[in-house]
Short mmCIF file of C-alpha atoms in Angstrom, two decimals:
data_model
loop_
_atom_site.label_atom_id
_atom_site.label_comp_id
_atom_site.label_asym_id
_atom_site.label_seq_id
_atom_site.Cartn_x
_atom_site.Cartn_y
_atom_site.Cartn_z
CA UNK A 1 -38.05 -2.69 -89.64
CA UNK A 2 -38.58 -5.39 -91.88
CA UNK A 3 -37.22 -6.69 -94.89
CA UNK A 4 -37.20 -4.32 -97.88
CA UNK A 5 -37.18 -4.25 -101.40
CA UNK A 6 -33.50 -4.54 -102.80
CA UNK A 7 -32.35 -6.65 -99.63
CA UNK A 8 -30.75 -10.03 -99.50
CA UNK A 9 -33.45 -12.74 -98.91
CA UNK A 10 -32.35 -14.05 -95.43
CA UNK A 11 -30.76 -17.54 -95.55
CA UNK A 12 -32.04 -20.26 -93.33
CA UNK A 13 -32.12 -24.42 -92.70
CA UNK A 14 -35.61 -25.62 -92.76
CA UNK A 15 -37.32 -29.36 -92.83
CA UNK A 16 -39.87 -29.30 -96.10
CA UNK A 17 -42.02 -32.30 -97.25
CA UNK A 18 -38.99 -32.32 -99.90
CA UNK A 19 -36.63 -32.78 -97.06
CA UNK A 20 -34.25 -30.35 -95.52
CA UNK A 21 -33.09 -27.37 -97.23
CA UNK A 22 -30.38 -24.45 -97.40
CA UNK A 23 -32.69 -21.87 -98.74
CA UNK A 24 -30.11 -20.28 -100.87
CA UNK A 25 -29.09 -23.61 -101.98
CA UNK A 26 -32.82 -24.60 -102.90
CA UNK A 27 -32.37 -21.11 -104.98
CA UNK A 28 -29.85 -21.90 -106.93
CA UNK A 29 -30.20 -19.56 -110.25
CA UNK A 30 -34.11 -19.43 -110.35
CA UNK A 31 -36.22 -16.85 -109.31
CA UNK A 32 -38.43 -17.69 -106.14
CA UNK A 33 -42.40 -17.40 -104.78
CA UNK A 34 -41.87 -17.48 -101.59
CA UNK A 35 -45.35 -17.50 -99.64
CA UNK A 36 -46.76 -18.37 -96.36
CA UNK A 37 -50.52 -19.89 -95.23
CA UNK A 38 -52.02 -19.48 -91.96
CA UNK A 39 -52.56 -23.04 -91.01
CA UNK A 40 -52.43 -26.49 -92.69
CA UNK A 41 -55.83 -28.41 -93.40
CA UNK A 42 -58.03 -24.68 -93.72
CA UNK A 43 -59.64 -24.14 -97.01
CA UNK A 44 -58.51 -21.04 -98.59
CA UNK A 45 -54.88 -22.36 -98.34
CA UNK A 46 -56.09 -25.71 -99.96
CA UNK A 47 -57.07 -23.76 -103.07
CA UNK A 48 -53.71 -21.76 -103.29
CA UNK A 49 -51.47 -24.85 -103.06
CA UNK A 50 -53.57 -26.03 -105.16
CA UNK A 51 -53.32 -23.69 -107.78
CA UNK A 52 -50.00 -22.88 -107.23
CA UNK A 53 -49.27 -26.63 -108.16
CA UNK A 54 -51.17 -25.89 -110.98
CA UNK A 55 -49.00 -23.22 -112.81
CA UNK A 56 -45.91 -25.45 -112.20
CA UNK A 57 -45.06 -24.79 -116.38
CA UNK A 58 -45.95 -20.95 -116.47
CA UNK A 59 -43.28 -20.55 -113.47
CA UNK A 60 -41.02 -22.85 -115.38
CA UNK A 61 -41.28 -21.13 -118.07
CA UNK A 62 -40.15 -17.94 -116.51
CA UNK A 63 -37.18 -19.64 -114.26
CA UNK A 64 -39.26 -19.97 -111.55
CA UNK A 65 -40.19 -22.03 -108.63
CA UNK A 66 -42.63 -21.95 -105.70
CA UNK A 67 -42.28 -22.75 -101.87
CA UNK A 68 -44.58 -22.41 -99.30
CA UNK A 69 -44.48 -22.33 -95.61
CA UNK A 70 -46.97 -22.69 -92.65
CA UNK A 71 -46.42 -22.93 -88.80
CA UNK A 72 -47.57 -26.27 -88.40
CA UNK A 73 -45.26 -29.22 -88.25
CA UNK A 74 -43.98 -31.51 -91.19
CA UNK A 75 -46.73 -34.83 -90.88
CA UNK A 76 -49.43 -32.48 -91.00
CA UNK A 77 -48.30 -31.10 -94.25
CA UNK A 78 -47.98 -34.23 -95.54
CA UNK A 79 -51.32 -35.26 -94.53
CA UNK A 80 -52.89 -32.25 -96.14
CA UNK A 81 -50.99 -32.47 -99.53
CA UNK A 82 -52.99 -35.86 -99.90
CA UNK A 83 -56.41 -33.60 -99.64
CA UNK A 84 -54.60 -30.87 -101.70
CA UNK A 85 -54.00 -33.72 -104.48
CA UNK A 86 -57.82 -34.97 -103.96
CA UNK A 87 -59.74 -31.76 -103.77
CA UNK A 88 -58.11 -29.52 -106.50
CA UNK A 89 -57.24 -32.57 -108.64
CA UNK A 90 -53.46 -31.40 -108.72
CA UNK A 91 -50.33 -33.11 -108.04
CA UNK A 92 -48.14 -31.52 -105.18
CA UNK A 93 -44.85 -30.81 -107.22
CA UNK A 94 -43.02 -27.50 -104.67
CA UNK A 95 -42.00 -28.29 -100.74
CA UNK A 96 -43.89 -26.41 -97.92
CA UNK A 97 -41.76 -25.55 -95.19
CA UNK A 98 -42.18 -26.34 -91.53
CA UNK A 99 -41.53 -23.73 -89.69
CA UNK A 100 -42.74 -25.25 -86.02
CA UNK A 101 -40.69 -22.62 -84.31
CA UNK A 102 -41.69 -19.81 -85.83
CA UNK A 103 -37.94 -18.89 -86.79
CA UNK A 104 -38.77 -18.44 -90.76
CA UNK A 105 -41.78 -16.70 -89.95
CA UNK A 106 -40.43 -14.20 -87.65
CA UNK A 107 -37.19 -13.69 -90.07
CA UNK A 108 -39.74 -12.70 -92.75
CA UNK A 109 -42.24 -10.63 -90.68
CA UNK A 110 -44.88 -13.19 -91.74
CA UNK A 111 -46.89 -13.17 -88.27
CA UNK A 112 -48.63 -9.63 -87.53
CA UNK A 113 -49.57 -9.51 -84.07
CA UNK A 114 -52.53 -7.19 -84.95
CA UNK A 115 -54.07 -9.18 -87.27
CA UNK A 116 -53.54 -12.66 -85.70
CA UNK A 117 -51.18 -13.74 -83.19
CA UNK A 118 -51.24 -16.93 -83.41
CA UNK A 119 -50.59 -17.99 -86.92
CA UNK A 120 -49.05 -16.24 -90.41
CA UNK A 121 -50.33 -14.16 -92.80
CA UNK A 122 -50.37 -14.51 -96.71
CA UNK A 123 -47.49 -12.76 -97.20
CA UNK A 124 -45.55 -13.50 -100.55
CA UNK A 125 -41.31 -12.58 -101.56
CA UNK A 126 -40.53 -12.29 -104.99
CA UNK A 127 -36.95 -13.08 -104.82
CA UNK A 128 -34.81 -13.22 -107.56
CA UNK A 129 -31.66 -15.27 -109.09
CA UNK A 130 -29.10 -13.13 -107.10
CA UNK A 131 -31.19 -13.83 -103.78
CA UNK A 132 -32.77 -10.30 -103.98
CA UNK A 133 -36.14 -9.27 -102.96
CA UNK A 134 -37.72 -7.97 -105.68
CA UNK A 135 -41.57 -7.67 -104.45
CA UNK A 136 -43.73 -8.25 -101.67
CA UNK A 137 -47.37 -8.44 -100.57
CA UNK A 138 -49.69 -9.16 -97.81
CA UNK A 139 -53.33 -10.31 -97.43
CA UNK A 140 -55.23 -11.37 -94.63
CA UNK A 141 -55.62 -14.69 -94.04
CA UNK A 142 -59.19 -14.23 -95.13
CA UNK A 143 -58.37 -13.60 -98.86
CA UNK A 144 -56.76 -15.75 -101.20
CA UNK A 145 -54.29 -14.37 -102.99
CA UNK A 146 -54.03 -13.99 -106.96
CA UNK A 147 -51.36 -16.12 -108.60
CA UNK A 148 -51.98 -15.15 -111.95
CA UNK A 149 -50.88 -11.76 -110.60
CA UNK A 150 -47.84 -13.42 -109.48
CA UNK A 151 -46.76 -14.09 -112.82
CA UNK A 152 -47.48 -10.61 -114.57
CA UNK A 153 -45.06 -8.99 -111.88
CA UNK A 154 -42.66 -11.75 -112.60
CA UNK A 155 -42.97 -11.31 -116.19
CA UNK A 156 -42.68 -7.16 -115.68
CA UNK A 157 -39.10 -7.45 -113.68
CA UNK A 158 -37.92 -10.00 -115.74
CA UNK A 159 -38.62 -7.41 -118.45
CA UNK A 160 -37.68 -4.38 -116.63
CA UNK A 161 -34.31 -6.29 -115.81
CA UNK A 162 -33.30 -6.40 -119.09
CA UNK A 163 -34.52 -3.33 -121.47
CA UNK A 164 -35.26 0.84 -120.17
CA UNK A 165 -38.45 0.67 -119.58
CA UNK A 166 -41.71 0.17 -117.18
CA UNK A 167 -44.94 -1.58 -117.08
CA UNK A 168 -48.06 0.30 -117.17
CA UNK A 169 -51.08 -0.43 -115.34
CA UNK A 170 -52.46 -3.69 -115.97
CA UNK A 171 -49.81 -5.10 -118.46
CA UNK A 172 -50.12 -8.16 -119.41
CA UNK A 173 -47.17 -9.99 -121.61
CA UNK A 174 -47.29 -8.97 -125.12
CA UNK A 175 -48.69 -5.35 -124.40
CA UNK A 176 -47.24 -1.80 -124.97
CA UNK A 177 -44.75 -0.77 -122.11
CA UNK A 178 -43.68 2.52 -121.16
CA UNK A 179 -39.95 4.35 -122.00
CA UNK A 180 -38.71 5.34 -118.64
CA UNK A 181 -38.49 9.22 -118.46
CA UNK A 182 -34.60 8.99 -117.98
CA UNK A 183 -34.17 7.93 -121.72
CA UNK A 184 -33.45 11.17 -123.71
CA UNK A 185 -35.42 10.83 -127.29
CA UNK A 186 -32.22 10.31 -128.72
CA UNK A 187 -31.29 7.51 -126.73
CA UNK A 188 -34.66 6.11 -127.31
CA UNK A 189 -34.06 6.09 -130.86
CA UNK A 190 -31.48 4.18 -130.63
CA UNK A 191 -32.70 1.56 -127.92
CA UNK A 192 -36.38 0.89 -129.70
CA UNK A 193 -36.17 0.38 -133.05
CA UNK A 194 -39.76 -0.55 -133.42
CA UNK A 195 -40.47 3.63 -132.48
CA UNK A 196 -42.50 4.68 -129.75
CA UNK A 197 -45.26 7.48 -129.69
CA UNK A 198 -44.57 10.48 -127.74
CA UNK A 199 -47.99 10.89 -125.64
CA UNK A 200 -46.29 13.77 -123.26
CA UNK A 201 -42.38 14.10 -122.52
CA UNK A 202 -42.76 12.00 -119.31
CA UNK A 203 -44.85 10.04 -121.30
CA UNK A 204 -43.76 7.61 -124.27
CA UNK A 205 -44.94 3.55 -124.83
CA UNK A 206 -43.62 1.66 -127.27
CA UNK A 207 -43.79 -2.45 -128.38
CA UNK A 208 -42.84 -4.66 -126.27
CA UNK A 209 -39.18 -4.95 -127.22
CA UNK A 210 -38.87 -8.87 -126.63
CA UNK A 211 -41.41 -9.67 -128.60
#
């Protein structure tokens, strides 16, 4: 079986174009986007680091930090972060692991026989400040992933860590959020101030209540 929701993120060593690296260490008291490419110098991964690199201030602005990993070994990545930096215009600002071995991969049930033997899939760990995992997902290596949709779920647990209640579908920042249905009325009273409207019993939304 592989890792779950709730578990401890594994803890490994691992050589990154930052240099080597105690994964918990690297942690430290952030929360983590923890994703893996295929294969260095291919050109859907060139457009995630890419982008990735991008939203360096959104994830700081959340306490939270990106690292990347890929099968391939350590001079390669540094040879494609110079293409990364010329082709999306970015500059490379979060370490990619190399994982020549395969031991972080296979730790993280990030290669899927089935679907390619050879090298990993997109997979992505949400992993928060107390080294939990917190979310997952999977593509194939034919689809780039969404990273914008990275930071909604960050912004929903962060949210969901701290106040009774749940993020409806599509929520974005800002928007109404749901009272979970183990709240009595009374207690909701009493925990959102700003009210909430009563759709069905299971059913209640109210203002965001960090905003």
């Amino acid at each position: 079986m592989g890792l779950l929701l709730g578990d401890i993120a594994p803890n490994f060593e691992a050589e990154t174009t930052e240099g080597k690296i105690k994964f918990h260490d690297w942690i430290g008291d952030d929360w983590v986007v923890f994703f893996s490419h295929p294969a260095d110098y291919t050109p859907v991964c060139t457009t995630e680091l890419g982008y990735t690199a991008r939203l360096k201030d959104e994830f700081a602005k959340r306490g939270a930090k990106a690292i990347a990993l890929s099968v391939d070994p350590i001079a390669d990545h540094h040879g494609w972060v110079k293409d990364i930096e010329e082709t999306q215009g970015v500059k490379m600002n979060f370490p990619i692991i190399a994982d020549t071995d395969r031991s972080v991969s296979e730790l993280y049930t990030m290669i899927h026989p089935n679907a390619d033997p050879k090298v990993t899939v997109r997979a992505v760990y949400i992993i928060d400040p107390n080294k939990k995992i917190r979310a997952t997902f999977t593509y194939p290596p034919s689809a780039g992933r969404n990273f914008n949709e990275v930071l909604r779920l960050i912004d929903s647990l962060r949210l969901t860590d701290g106040y009774k209640v749940a993020t409806p579908v599509n929520w974005e920042d800002g928007q109404d959020v749901i009272v979970v249905p183990s709240i009595s009325d009374e207690e909701a009273d009493k925990l959102f101030p700003k009210g909430y409207t009563k759709i069905k019993p299971y059913l209640r939304t109210t203002p965001q209540p960090d905003k």
